[in-house]
Structure formats: C-alpha cells, structure tokens
GROMACS .gro file of N, CA and C in nm:
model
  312
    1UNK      N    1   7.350  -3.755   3.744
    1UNK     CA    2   7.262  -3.775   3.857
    1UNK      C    3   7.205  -3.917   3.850
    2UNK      N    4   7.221  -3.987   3.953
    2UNK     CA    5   7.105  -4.105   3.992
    2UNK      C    6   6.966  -4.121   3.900
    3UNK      N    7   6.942  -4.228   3.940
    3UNK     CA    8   6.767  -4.234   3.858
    3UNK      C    9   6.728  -4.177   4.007
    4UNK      N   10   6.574  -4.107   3.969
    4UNK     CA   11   6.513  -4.122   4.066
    4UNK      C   12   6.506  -3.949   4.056
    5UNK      N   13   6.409  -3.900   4.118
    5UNK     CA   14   6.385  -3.754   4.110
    5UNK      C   15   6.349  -3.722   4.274
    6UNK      N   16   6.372  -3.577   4.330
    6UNK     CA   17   6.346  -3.524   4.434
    6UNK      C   18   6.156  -3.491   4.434
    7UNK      N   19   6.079  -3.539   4.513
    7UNK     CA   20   5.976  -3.489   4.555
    7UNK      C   21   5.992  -3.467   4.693
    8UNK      N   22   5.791  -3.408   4.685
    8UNK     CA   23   5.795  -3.395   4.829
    8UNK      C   24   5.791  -3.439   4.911
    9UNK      N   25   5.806  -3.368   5.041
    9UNK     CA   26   5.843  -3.481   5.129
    9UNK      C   27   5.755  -3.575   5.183
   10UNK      N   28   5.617  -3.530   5.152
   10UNK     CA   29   5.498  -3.657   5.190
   10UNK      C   30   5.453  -3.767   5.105
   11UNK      N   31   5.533  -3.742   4.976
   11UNK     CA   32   5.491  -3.797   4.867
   11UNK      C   33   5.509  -3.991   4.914
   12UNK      N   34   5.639  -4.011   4.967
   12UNK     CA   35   5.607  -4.211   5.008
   12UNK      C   36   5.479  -4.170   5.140
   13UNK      N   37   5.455  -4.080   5.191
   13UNK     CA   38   5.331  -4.125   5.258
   13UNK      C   39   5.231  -4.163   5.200
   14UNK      N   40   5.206  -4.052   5.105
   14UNK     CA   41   5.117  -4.085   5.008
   14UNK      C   42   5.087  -4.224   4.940
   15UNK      N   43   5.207  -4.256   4.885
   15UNK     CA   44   5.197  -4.419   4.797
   15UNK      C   45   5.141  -4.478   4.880
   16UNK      N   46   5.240  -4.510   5.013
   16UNK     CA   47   5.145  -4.586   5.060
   16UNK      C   48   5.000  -4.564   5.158
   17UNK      N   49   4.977  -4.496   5.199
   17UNK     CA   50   4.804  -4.463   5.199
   17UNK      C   51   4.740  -4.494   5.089
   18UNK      N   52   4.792  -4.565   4.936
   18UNK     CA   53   4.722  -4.572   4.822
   18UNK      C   54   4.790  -4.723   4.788
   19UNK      N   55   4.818  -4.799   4.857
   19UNK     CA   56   4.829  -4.896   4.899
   19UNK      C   57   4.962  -4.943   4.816
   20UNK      N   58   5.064  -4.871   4.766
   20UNK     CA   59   5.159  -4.852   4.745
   20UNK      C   60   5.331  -4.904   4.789
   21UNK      N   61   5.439  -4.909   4.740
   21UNK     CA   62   5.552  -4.951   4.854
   21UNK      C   63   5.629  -4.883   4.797
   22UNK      N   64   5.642  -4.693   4.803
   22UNK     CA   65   5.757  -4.642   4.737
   22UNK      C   66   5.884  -4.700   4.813
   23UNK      N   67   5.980  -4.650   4.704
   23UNK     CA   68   6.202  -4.702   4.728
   23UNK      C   69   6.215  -4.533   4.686
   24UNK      N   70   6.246  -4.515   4.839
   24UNK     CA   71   6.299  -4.358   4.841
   24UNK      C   72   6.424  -4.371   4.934
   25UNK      N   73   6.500  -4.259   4.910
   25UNK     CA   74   6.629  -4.240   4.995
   25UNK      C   75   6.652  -4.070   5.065
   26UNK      N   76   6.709  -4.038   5.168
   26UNK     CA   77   6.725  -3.896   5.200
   26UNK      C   78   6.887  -3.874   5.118
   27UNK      N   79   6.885  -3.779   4.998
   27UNK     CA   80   6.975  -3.750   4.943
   27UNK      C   81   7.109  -3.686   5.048
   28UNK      N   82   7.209  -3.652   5.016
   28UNK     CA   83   7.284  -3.598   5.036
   28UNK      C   84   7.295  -3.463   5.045
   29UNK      N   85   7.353  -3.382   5.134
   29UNK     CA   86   7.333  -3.229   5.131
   29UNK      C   87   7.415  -3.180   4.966
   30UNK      N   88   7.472  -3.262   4.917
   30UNK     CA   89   7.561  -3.208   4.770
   30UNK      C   90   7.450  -3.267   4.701
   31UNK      N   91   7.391  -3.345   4.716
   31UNK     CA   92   7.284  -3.432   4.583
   31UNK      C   93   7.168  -3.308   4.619
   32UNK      N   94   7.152  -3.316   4.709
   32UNK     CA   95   7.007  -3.241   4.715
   32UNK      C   96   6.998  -3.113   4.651
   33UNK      N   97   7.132  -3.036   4.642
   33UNK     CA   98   7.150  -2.901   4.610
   33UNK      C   99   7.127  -2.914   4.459
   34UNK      N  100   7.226  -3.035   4.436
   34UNK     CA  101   7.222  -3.063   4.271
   34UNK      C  102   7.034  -3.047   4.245
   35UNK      N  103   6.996  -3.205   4.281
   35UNK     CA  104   6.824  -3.222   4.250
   35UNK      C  105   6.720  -3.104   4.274
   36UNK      N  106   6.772  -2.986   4.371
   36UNK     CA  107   6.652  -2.900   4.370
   36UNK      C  108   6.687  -2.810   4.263
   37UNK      N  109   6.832  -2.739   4.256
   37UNK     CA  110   6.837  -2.718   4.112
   37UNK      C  111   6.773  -2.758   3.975
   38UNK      N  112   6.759  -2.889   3.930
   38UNK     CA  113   6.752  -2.981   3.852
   38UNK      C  114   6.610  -2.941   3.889
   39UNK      N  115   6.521  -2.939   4.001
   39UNK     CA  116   6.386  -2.926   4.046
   39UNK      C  117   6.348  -2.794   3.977
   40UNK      N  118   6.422  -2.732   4.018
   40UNK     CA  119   6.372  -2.581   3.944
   40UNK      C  120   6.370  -2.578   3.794
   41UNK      N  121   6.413  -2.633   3.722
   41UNK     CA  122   6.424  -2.603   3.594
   41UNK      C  123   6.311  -2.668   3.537
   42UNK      N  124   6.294  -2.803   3.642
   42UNK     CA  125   6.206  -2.915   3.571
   42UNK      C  126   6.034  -2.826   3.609
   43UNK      N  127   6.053  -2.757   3.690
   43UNK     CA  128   5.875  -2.650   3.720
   43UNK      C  129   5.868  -2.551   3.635
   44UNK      N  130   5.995  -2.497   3.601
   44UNK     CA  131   5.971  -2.373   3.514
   44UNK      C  132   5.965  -2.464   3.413
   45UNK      N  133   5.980  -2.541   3.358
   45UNK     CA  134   5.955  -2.632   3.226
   45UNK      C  135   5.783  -2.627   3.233
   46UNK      N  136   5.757  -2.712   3.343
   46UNK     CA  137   5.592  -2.708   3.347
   46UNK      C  138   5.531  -2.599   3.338
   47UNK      N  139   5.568  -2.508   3.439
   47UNK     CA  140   5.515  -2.383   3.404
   47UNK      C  141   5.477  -2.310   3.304
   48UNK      N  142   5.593  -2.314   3.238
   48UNK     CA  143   5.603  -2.268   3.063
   48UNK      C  144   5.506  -2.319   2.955
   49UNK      N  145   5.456  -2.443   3.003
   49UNK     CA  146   5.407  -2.507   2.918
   49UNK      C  147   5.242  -2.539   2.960
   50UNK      N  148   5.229  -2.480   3.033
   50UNK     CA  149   5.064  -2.447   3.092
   50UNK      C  150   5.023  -2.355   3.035
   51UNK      N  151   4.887  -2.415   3.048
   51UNK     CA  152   4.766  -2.294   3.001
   51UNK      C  153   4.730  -2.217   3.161
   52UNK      N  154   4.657  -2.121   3.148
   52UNK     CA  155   4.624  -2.043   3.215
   52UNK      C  156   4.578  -2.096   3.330
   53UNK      N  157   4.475  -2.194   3.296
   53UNK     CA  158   4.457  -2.255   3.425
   53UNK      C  159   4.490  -2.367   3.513
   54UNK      N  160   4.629  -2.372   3.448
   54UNK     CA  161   4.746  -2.468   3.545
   54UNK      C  162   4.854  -2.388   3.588
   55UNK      N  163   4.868  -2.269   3.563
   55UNK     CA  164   4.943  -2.194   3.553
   55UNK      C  165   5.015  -2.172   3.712
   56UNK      N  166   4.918  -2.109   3.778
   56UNK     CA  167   4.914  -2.068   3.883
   56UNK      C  168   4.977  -2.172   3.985
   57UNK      N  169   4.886  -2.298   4.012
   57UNK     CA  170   4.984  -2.466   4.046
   57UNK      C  171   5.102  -2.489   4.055
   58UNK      N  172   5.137  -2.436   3.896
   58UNK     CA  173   5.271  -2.504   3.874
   58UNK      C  174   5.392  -2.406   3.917
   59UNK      N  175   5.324  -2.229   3.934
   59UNK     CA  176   5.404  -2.125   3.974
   59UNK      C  177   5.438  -2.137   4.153
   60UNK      N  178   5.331  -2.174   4.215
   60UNK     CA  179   5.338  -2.245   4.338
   60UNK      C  180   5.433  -2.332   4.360
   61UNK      N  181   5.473  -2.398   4.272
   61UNK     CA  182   5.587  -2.530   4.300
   61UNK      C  183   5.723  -2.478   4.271
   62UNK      N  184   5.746  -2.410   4.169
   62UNK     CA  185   5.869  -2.321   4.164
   62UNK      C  186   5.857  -2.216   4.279
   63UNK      N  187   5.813  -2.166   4.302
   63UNK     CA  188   5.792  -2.106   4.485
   63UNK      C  189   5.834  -2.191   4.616
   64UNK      N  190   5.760  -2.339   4.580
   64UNK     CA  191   5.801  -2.371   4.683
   64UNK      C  192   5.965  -2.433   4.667
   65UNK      N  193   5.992  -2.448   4.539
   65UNK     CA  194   6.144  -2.492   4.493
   65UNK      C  195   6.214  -2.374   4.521
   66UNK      N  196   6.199  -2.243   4.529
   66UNK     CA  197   6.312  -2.122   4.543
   66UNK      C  198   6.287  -2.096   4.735
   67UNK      N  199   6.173  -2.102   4.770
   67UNK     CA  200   6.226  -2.118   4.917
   67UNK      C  201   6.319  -2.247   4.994
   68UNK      N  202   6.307  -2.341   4.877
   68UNK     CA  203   6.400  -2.479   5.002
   68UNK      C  204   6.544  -2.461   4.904
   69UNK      N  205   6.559  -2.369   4.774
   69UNK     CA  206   6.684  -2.371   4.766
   69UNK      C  207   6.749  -2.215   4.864
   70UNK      N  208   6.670  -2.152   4.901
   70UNK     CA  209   6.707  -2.039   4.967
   70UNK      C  210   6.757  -2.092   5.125
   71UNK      N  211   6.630  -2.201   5.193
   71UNK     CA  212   6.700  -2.198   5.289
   71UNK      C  213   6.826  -2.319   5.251
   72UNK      N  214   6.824  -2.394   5.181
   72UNK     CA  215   6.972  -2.457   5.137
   72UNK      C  216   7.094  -2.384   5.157
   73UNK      N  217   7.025  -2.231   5.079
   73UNK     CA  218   7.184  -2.154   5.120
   73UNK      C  219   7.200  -2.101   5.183
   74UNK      N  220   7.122  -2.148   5.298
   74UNK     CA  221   7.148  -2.093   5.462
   74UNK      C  222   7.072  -1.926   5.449
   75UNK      N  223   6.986  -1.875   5.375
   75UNK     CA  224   6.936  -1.813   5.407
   75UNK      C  225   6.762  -1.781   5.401
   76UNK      N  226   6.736  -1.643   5.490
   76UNK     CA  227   6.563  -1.710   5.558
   76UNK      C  228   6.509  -1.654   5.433
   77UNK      N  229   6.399  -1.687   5.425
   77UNK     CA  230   6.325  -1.665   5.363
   77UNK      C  231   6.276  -1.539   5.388
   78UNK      N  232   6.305  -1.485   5.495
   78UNK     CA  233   6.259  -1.306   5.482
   78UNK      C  234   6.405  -1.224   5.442
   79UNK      N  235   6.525  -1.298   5.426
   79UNK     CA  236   6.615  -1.217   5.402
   79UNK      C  237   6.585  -1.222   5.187
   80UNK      N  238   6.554  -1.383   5.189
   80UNK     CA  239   6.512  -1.368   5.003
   80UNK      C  240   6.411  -1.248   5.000
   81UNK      N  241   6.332  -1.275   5.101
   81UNK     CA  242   6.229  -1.139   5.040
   81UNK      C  243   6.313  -0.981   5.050
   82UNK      N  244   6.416  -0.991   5.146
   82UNK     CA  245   6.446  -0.838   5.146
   82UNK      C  246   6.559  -0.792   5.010
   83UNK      N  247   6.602  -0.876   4.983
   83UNK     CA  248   6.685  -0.876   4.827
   83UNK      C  249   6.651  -0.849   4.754
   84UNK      N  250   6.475  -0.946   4.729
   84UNK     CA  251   6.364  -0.896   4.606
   84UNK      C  252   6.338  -0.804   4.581
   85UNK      N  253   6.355  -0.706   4.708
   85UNK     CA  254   6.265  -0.583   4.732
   85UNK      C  255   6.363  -0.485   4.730
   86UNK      N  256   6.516  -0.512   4.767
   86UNK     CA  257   6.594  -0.427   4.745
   86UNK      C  258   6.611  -0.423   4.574
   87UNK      N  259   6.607  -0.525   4.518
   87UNK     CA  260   6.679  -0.508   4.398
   87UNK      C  261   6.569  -0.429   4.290
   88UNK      N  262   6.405  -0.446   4.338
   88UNK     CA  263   6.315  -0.360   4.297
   88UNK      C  264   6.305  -0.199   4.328
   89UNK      N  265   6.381  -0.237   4.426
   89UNK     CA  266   6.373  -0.066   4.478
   89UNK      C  267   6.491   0.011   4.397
   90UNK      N  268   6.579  -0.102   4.363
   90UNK     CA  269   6.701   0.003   4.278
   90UNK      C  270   6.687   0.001   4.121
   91UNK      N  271   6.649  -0.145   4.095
   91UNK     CA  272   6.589  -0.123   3.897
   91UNK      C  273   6.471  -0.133   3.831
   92UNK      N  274   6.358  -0.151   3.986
   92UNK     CA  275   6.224  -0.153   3.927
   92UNK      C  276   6.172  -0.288   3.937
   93UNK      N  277   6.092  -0.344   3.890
   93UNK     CA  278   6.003  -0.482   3.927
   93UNK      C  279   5.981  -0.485   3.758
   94UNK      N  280   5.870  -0.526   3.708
   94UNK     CA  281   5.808  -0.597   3.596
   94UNK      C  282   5.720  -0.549   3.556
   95UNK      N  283   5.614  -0.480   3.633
   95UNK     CA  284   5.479  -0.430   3.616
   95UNK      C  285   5.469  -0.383   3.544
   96UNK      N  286   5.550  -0.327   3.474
   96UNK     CA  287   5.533  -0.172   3.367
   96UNK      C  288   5.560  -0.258   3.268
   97UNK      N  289   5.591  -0.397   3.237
   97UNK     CA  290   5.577  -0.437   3.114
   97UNK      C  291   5.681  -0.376   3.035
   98UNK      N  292   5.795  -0.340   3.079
   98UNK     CA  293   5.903  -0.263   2.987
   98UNK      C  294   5.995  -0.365   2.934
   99UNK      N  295   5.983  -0.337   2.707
   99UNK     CA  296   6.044  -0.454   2.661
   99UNK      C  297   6.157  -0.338   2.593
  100UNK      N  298   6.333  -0.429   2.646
  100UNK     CA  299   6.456  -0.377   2.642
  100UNK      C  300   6.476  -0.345   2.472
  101UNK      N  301   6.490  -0.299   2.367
  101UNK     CA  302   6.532  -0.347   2.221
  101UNK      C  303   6.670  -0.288   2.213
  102UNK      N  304   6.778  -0.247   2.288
  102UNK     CA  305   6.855  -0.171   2.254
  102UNK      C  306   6.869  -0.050   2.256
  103UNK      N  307   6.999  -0.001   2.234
  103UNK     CA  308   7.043   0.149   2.328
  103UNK      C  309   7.082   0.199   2.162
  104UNK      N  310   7.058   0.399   2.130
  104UNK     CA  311   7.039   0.396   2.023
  104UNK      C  312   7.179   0.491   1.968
   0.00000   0.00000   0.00000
C-alpha cells in the first residue's frame, strides 16, 4: 500500500480550518477496499488497547469502518443488520458469556 492512510472524510476540512494545507487524494474503488480493510484492523488494534474509558470511541470507529465496508459491498446497512440477527437467531449472540473448551 501507498504512504498515506484512509480518514475521514472531513478530516482536510479540518486541517485547514486549523490553518493547515493537507495532500490528500480520492483512492481508488480497489485501494479503498484494500485501506478500509487495513482501517478495520488498525481500530480493532485501538480498541484492544483502551481502557474503559476510550473504549466506547474507539468501538464507534470500527462501527463506522464495518458500515462503509458493508456499503462497499454493495450492501445496506439494514440488510448487515438482518444477517446479524439472523445468524443470532440460529447460534445465539454473546450475552451468556459462553467460553467453548472442547467437546468431551
């Protein structure tokens, strides 16, 4: 990959409102797929590595990284939610805190 990392998309507004001169480019529909990938790993990194009360922030940004790779793959964001919910409805969700050790 290129130097240079995917943010958001207001982020050169930002620089310069802070009197700034970001060098940004609109990636490629193949680069972009790559970098939000590459995006996701780089939040769950942060994520992982927060305390409690960054936690939440940084879970927000991997949120907002799995909805723009969802609509990337051409699908809505209520069809990601109906998958979530199907695939909970057939093996369960998390809540119960159930840890796997092996079949006996």
């Amino acid at each position: 990959m290129a130097d240079g990392k995917l943010v958001r998309d207001l982020i050169p507004q930002i620089i310069r409102a802070g009197g700034g001169e970001p060098m940004a480019y609109v990636a490629s529909p193949d680069e972009y797929r790559r970098r939000l990938r590459h995006k996701l790993s780089e939040e769950v990194s942060e994520f992982l590595a927060a305390d409690d009360s960054a936690a939440a922030e940084e879970l927000a940004d991997i949120l907002e990284v799995v909805h723009a790779l969802a609509i990337d793959l051409g699908m809505t964001l209520r069809h990601l939610e109906e998958l979530r919910a199907q695939k909970a409805e057939a093996r369960g969700g998390f809540a119960g805190r159930v840890v796997w050790t092996g079949n006996a």
